[in-house]
Short mmCIF file of C-alpha atoms and ligand atoms in Angstrom, two decimals:
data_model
loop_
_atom_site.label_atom_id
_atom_site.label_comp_id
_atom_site.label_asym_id
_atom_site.label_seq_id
_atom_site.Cartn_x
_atom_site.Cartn_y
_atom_site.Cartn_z
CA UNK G 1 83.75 63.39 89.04
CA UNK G 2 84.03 65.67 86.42
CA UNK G 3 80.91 67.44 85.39
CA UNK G 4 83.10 69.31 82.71
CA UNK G 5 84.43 66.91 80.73
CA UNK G 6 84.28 69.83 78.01
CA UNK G 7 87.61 71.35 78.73
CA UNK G 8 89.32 68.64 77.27
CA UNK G 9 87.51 67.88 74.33
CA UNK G 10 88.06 70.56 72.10
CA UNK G 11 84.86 70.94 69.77
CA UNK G 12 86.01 71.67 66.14
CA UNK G 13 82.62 71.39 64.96
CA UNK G 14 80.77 74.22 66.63
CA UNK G 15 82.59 76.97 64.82
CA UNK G 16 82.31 76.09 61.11
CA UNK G 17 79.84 77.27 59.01
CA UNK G 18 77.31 74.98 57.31
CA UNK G 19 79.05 75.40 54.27
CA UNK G 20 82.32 74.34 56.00
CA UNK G 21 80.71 71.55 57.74
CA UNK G 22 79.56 70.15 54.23
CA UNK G 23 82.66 70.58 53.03
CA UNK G 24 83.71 68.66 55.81
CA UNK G 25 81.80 65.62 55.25
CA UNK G 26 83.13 65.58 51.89
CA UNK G 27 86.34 65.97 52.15
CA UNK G 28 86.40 64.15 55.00
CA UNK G 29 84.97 60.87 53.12
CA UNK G 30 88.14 61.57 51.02
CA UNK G 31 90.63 61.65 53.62
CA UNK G 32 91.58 65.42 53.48
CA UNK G 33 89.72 65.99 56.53
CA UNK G 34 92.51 68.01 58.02
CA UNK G 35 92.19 70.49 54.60
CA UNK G 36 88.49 71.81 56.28
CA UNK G 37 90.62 73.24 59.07
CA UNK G 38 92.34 75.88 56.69
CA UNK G 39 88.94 76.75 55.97
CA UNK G 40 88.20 77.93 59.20
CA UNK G 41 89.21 81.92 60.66
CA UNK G 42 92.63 81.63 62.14
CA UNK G 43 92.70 80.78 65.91
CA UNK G 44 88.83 79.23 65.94
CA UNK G 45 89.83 76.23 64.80
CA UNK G 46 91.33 74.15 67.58
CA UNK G 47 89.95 76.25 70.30
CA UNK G 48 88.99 74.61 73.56
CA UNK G 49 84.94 74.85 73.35
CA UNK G 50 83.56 75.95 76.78
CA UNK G 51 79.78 75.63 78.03
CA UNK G 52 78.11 76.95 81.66
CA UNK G 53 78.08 72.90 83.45
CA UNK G 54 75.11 71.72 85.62
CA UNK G 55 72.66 74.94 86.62
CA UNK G 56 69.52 75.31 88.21
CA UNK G 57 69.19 78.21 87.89
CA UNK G 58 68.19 80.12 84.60
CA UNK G 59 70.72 83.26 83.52
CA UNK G 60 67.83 85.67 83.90
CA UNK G 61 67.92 84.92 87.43
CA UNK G 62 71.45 84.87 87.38
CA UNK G 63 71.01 88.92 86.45
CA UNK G 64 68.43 89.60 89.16
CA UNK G 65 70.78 87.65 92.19
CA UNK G 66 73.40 89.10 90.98
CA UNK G 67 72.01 92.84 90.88
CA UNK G 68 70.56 92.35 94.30
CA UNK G 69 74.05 90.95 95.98
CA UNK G 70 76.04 94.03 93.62
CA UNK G 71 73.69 96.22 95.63
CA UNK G 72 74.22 95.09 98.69
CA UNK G 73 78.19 94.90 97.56
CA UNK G 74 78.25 98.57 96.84
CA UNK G 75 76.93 99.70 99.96
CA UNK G 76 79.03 97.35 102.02
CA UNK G 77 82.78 98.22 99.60
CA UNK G 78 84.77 101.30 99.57
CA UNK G 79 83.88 102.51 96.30
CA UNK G 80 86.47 104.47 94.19
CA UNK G 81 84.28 106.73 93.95
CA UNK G 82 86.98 107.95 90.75
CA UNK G 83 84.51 108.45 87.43
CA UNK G 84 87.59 108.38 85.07
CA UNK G 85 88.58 104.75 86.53
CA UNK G 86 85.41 103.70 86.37
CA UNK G 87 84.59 105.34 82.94
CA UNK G 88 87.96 103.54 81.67
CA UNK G 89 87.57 99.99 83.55
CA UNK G 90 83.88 100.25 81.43
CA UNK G 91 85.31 100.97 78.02
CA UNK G 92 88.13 98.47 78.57
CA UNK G 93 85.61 95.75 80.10
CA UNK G 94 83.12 96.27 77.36
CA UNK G 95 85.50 95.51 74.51
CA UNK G 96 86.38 92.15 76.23
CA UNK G 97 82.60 91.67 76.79
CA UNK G 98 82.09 92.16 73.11
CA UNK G 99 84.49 88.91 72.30
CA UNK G 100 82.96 87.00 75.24
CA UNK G 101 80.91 83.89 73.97
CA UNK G 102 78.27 84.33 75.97
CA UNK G 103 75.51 81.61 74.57
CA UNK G 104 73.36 84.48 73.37
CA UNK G 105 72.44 85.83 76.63
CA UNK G 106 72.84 89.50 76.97
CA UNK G 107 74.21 90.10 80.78
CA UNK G 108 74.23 93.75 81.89
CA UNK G 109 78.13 94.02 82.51
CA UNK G 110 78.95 96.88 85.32
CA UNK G 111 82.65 97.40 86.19
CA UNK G 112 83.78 99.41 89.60
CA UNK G 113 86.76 100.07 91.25
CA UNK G 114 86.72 99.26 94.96
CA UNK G 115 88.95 101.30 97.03
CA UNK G 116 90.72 98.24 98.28
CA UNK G 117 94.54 97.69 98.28
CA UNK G 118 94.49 93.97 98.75
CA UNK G 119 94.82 92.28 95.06
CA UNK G 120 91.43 91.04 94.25
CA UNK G 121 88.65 91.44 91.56
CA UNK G 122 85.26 89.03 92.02
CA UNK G 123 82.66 89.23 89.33
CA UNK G 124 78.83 88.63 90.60
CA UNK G 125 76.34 86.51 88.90
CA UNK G 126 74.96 88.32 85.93
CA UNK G 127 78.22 90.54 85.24
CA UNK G 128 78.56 92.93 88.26
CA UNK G 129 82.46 92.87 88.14
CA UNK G 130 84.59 95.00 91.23
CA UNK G 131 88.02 95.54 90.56
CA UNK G 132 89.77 96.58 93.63
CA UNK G 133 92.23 99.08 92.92
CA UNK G 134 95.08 96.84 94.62
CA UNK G 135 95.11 94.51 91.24
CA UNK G 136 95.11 98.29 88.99
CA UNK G 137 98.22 99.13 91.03
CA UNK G 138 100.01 95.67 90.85
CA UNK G 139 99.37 95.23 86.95
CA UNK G 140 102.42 96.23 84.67
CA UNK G 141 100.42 97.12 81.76
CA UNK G 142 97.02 96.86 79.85
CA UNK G 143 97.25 93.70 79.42
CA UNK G 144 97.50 92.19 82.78
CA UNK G 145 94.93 93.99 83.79
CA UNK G 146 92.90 93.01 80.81
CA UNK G 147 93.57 89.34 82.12
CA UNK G 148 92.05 89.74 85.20
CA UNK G 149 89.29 91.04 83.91
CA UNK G 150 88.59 88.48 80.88
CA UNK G 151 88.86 85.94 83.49
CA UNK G 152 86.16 87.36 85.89
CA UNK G 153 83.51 88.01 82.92
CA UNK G 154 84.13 84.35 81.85
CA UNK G 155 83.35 83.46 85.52
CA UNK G 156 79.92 85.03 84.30
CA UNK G 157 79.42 84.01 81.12
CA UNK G 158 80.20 80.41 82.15
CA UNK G 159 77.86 80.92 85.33
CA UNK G 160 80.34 79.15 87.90
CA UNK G 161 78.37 81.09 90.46
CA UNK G 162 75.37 79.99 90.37
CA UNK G 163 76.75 76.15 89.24
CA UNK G 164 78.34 76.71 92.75
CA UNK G 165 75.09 77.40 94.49
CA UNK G 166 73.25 74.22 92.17
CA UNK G 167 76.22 71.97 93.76
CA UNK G 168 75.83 73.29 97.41
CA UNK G 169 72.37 73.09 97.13
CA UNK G 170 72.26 69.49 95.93
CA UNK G 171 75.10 68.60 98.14
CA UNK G 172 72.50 69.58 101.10
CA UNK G 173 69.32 67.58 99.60
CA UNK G 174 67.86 71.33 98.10
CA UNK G 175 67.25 70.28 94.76
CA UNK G 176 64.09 68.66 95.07
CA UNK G 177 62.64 71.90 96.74
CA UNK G 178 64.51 74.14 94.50
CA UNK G 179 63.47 72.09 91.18
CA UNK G 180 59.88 72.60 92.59
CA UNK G 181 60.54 76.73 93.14
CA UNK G 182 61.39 76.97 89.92
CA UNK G 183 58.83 74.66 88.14
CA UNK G 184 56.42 77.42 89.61
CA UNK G 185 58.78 80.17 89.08
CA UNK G 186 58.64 81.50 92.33
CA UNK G 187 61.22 84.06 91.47
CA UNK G 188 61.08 86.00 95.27
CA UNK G 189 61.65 82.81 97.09
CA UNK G 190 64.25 81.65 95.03
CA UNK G 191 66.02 84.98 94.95
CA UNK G 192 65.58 84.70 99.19
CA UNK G 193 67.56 81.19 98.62
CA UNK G 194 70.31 82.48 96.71
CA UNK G 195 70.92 86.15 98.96
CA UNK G 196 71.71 83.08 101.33
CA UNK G 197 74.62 81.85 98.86
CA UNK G 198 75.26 85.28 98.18
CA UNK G 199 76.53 85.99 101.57
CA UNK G 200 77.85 83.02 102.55
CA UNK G 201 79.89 83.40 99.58
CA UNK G 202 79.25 80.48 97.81
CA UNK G 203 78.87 82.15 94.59
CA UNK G 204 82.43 82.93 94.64
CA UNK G 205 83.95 80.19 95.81
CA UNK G 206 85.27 78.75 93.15
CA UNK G 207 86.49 74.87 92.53
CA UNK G 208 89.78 74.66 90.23
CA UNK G 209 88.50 73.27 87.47
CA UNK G 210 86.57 76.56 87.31
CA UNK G 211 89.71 78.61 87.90
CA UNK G 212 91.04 76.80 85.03
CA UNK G 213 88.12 77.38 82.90
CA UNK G 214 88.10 80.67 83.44
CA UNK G 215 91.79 80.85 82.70
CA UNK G 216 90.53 79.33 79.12
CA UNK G 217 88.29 81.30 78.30
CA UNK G 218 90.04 84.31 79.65
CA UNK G 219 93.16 83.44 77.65
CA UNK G 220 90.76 83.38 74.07
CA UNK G 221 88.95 86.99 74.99
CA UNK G 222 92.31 88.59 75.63
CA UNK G 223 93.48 87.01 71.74
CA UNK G 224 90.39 88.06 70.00
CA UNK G 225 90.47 91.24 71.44
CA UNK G 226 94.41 91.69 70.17
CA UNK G 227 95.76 91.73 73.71
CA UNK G 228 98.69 89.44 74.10
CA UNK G 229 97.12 86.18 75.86
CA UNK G 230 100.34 85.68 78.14
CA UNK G 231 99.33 88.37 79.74
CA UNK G 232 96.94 87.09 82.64
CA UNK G 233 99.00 83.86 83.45
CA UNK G 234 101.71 86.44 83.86
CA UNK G 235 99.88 88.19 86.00
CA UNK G 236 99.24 85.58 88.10
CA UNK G 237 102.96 83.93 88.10
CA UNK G 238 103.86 87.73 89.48
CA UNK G 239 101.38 87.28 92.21
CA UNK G 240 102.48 84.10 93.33
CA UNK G 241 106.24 85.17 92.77
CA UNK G 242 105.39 88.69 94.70
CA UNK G 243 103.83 87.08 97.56
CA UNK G 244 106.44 83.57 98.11
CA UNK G 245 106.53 83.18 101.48
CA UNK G 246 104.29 85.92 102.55
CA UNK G 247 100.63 85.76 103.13
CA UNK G 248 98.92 85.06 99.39
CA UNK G 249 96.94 87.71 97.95
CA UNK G 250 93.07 87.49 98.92
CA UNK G 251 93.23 86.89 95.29
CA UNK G 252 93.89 82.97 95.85
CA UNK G 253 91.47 82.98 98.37
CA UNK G 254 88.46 83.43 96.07
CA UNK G 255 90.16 81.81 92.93
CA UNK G 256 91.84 78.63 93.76
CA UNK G 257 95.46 78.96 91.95
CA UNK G 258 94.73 75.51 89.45
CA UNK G 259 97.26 73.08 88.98
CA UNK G 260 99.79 73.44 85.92
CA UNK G 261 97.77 77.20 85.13
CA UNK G 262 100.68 78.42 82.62
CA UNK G 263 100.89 75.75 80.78
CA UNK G 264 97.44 75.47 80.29
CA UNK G 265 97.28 78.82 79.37
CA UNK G 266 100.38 78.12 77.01
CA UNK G 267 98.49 75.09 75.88
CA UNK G 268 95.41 77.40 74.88
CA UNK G 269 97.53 79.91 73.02
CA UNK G 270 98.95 77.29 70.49
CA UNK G 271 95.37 76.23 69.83
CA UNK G 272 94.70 79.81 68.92
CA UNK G 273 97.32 79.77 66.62
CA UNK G 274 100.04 81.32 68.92
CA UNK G 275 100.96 84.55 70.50
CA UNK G 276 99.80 87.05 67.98
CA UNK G 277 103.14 89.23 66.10
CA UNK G 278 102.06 92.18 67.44
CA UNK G 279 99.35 92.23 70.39
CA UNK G 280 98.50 94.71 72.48
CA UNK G 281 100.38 95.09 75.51
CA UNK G 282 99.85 99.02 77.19
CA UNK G 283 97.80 101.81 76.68
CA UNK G 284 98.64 105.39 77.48
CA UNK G 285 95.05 105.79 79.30
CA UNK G 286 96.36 102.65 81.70
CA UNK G 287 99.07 104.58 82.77
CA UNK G 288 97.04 107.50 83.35
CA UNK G 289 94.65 105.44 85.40
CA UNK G 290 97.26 103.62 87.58
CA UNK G 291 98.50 107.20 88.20
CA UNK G 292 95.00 108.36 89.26
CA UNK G 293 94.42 104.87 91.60
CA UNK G 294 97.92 105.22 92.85
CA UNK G 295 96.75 108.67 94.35
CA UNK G 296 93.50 107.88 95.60
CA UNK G 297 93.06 108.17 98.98
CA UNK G 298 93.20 105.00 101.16
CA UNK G 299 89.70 104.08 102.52
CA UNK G 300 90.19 102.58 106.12
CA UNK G 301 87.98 99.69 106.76
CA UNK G 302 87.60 97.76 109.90
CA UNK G 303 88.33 93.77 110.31
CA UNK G 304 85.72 91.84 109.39
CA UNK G 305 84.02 90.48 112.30
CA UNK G 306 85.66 93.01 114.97
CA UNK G 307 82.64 94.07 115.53
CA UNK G 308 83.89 95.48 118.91
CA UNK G 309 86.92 97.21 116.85
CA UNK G 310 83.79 100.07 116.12
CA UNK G 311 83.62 100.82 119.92
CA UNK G 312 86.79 101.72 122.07
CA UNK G 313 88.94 98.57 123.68
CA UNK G 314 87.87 98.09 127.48
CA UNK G 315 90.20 99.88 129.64
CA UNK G 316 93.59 98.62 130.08
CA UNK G 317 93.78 96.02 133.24
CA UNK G 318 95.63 97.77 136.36
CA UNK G 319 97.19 94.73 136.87
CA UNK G 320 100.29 93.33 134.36
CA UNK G 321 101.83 90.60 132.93
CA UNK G 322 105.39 90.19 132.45
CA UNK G 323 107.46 89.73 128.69
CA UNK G 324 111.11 88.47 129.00
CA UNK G 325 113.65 88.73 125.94
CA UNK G 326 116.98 88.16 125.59
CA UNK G 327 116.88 92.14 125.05
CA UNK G 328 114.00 93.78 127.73
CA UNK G 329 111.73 93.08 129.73
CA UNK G 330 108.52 94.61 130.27
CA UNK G 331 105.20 94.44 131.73
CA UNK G 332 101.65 95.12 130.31
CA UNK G 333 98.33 94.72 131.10
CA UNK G 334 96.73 91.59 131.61
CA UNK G 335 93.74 92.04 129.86
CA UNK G 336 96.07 93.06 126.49
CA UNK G 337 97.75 90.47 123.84
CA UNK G 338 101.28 89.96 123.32
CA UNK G 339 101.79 89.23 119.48
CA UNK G 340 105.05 88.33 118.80
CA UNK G 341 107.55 88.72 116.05
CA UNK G 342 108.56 85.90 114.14
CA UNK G 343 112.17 87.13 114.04
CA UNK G 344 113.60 88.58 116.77
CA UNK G 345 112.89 90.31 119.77
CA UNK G 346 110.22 92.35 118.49
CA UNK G 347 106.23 92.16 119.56
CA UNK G 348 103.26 94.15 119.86
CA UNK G 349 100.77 94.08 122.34
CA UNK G 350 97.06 95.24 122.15
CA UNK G 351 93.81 94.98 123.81
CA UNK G 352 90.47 92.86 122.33
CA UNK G 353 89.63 95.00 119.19
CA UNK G 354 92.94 97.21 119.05
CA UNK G 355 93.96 95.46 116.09
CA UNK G 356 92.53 96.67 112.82
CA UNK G 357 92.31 95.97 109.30
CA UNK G 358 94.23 98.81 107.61
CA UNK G 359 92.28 98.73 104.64
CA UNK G 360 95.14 96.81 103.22
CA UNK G 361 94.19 93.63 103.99
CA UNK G 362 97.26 93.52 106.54
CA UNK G 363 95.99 93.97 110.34
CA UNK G 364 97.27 96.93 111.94
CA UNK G 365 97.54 98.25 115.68
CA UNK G 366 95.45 101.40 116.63
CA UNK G 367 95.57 100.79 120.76
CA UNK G 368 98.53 99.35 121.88
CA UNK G 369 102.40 99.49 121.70
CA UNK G 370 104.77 98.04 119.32
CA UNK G 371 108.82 96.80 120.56
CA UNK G 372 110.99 96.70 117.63
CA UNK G 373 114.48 95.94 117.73
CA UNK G 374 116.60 97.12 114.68
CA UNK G 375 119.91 97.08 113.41
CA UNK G 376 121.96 100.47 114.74
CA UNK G 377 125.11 100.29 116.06
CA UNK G 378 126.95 103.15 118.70
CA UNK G 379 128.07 103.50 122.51
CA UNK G 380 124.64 103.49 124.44
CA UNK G 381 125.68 106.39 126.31
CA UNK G 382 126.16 108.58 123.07
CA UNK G 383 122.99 111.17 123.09
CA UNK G 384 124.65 111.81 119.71
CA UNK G 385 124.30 108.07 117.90
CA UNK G 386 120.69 107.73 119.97
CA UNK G 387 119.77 110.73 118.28
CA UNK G 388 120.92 109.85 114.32
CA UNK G 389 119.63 106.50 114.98
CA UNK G 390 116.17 107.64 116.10
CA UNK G 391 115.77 110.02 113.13
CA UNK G 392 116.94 107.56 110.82
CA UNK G 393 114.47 104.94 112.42
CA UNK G 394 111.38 107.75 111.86
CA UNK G 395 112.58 108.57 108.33
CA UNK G 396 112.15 104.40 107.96
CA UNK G 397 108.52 104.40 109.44
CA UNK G 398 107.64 107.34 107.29
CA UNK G 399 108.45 105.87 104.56
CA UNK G 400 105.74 103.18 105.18
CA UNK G 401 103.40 105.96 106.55
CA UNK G 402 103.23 108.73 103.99
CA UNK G 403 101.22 110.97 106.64
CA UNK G 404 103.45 110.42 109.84
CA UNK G 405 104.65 113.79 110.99
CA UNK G 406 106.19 114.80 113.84
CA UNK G 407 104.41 116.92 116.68
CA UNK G 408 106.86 117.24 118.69
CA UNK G 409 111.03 117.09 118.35
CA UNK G 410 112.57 114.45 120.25
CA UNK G 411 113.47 114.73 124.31
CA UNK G 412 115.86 113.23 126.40
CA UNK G 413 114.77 110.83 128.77
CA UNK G 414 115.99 107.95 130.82
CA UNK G 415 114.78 104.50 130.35
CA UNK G 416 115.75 102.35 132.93
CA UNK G 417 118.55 104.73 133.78
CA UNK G 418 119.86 104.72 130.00
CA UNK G 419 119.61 107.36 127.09
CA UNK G 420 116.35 107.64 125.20
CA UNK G 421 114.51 110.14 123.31
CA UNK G 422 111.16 111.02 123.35
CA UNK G 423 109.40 111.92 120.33
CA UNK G 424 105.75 112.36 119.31
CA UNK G 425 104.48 111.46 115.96
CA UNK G 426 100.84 111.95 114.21
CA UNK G 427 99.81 109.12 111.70
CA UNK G 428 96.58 108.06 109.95
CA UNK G 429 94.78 105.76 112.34
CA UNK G 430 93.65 102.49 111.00
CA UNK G 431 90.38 103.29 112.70
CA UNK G 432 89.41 106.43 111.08
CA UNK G 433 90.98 110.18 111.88
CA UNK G 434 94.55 110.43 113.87
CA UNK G 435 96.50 108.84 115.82
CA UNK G 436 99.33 109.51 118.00
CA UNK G 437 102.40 107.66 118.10
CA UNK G 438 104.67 107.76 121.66
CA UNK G 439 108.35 106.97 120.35
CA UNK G 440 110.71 106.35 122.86
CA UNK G 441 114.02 104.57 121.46
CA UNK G 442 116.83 103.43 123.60
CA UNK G 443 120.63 102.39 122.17
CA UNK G 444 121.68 98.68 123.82
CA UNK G 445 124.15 96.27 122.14
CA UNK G 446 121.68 94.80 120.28
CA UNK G 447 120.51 97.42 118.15
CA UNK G 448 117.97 100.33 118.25
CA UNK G 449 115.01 99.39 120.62
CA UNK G 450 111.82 101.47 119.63
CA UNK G 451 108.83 101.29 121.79
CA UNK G 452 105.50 102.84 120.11
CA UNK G 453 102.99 103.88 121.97
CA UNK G 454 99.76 104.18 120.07
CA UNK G 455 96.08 105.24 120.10
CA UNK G 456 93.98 107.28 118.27
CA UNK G 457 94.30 111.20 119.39
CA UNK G 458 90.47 111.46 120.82
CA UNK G 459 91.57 108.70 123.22
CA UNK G 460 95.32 108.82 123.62
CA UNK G 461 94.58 110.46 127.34
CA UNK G 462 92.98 106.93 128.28
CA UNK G 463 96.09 105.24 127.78
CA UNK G 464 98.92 107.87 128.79
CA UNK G 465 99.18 106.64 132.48
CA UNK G 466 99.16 102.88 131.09
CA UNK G 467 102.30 103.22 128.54
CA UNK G 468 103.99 105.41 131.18
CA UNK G 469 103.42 102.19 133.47
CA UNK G 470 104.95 100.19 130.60
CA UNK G 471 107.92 101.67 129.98
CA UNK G 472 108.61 102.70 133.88
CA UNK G 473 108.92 99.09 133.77
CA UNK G 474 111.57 97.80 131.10
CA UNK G 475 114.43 96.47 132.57
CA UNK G 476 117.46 95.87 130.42
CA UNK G 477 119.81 92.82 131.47
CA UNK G 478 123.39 94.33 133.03
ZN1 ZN X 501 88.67 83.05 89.15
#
């Protein structure tokens, strides 16, 4: 099934002139049809013609759903809340707007930067694009990020939203109905119908072959507005490459990577005529901008769906299970859940809704406590190597935690009759305010063992007897 058989039938046709199309048929008769294409501007010729497929829909309601679900996007999405990124993402989004074939329909294009570090950008229905400032931070120049962007507003201009929604609804016997809404133009009811789509995210779910499309078009914006076309598949590959192994950016969750997507982009670029000899790859302001970004503030947002993550965790159970490694043991409560590394000893265990979204996209723990076993080497009995070890370990986790401070300088203790310091940290809390962070590390042949005791400082009280029950009860093997 292939309702856009377009993509590989490159129409020659549509961008000559009448003149040129005379000529055509003239020359053609004489066999010097391939003389016409010399006619043509450089880089129209040959390239791949592209139309919005199947729709139910007509684009002016494309612009109303899609102001309506921007609304409701803005309200629910850390905003930027930066006027210079904005202003810029604008400017630069406009001048690829102004070389997006849009079939004569003017769509009100918005750009905004969402305060989001995950690497995603989704373009609404109607031209509501949100750039989250994760895919500012990861691009290397103008370019790249002129990529992503061409290939959201061709998302638009080619309508895959909406297409999505005519397919869904079709798929689940709507059309009839729908075809009948519209024949009256029952705009409200419609518009009802769609918020539906809208947040069941249909509109930006999108197949492959619209991926690709978008790619397409994307690739012919970025040449005609002088911006070297490589630059979005490279973009991509650096995502992929960036990410091997690791959880893939939210990116690929709302754009499906599509098959063979650098060479198609290659493929596009020789149609245009090839890579242009001097295209534009950076812009001072970029820099400037990715400066600004890079210093914005990091909004915290909850998991989606941890509803309960808003209120406190119950109370830790008074009654504990038991966790064996090679390393420790230890008990926690029973009502808590033991996450475990996938290398090593290491694991982290946290009640229902102590595990957070840290506005990352990467959960993080704001009740619980963390084992980590890392590589540190000295006599176990040797306050001295416990202590370098520890404050090498801290200068580690700062690194990762810009705005972990110490509260108070490290204290001998005894963990399970052994060596161990004591220290308390400060942090950001992935809930919201501060947090405070119980480190007690311990020397054993295996390397530095951390324990991290954490909650947020309004409630840290609540848990103070239960981590004092936790680490009363590591054992190390003899
Ligand atoms: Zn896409």
């Amino acid at each position: 099934m292939n309702a856009w058989g377009s993509v590989r039938n490159p129409s020659r046709r549509k961008s000559l002139g009448k003149s040129q199309q005379l000529a055509r048929a003239t020359l053609a008769g004489l066999g010097l049809f391939c003389l016409c294409l010399l006619l043509t501007p450089a880089g129209f010729a040959q390239r791949t013609a592209l139309k919005p497929g199947w729709n139910m829909f007509t684009p002016q309601q494309d612009i109303d759903l899609g102001k309506r679900a921007a609304t409701d996007a803005a309200r629910q999405l850390p905003l930027c809340n930066a006027p210079r990124v904005d202003a810029y993402l604008t400017e630069l989004g406009t001048r690829l707007v102004a070389k997006l074939p849009t079939n004569g329909v003017q769509y009100p294009f918005e750009f905004h930067c969402v305060n989001d570090k995950a690497i995603n950008a989704f373009a609404l229905p109607g031209g509501y694009v949100f750039i989250n400032r994760g895919a500012i931070e990861v691009a290397d120049n103008e370019a790249q990020l002129a990529g992503v962007m061409a290939h959201e507003i061709s998302h638009v201009a080619l309508r895959h939203g909406t297409n999505q929604a005519t397919k869904a609804q079709a798929a689940e016997g709507f059309l009839g109905i729908a075809g009948g809404i519209f024949g009256g133009s029952a705009g409200g009811a419609l518009l009802t119908q769609l918020g539906a789509f809208a947040a069941g995210g249909v509109l930006l779910r999108y197949s492959r072959t619209a991926e690709s499309q978008a790619d397409v078009m994307g690739t012919q914006v970025l040449y005609d507005s002088g911006y070297d076309p490589r630059a979005m598949a490279q973009f991509f590959e650096k995502l992929e490459a960036e990410t091997k192994g690791k959880n893939p950016p939210e990116f690929f969750s709302d754009h499906p990577n599509p098959e063979h997507r650098v060479e198609r982009v290659d493929e596009e670029i020789d149609k245009l005529g090839g890579v242009p000899s001097n295209p534009k790859r950076d812009s001072q302001e970029f820099e400037a901008i990715k400066r600004e970004v890079l210093a914005l503030p990091v909004a915290k947002k909850l998991m989606p769906g941890a509803a309960a993550a808003t209120k406190a965790p119950a109370p830790p159970s008074r009654s504990f299970a038991t966790h064996q490694t090679s390393v420790y043991t230890l008990k926690y409560p029973d009502n808590w859940k033991k996450y475990p590394d996938s290398n090593g000893s290491g694991a982290s265990f946290a009640p229902d809704g102590g595990v957070v979204d840290d506005g990352t996209g990467h959960a993080a723990l704001a009740y619980g406590l963390i084992v980590s076993v890392t590589q540190a080497s000295g006599d176990p009995n040797d306050w001295d190597a416990l202590n370098s070890a520890t404050q090498e370990s801290i200068r580690e986790l700062q690194k990762s935690n810009p705005n972990m401070k110490i509260t108070r300088q490290s204290e001998r203790v005894h963990l399970n009759g052994q060596p161990g310091l004591a220290t308390y940290l400060s942090n950001d809390s992935p809930t919201g305010g501060q947090e405070t962070d119980w480190l007690i590390t311990t020397l054993r042949p295996e390397g530095l063992v951390s324990f991290v005791c954490v909650a947020p400082q309004t409630a840290y009280e609540k848990y103070d007897k239960t981590f004092n029950t936790i680490l009363d009860s590591v054992r190390f093997p003899k």
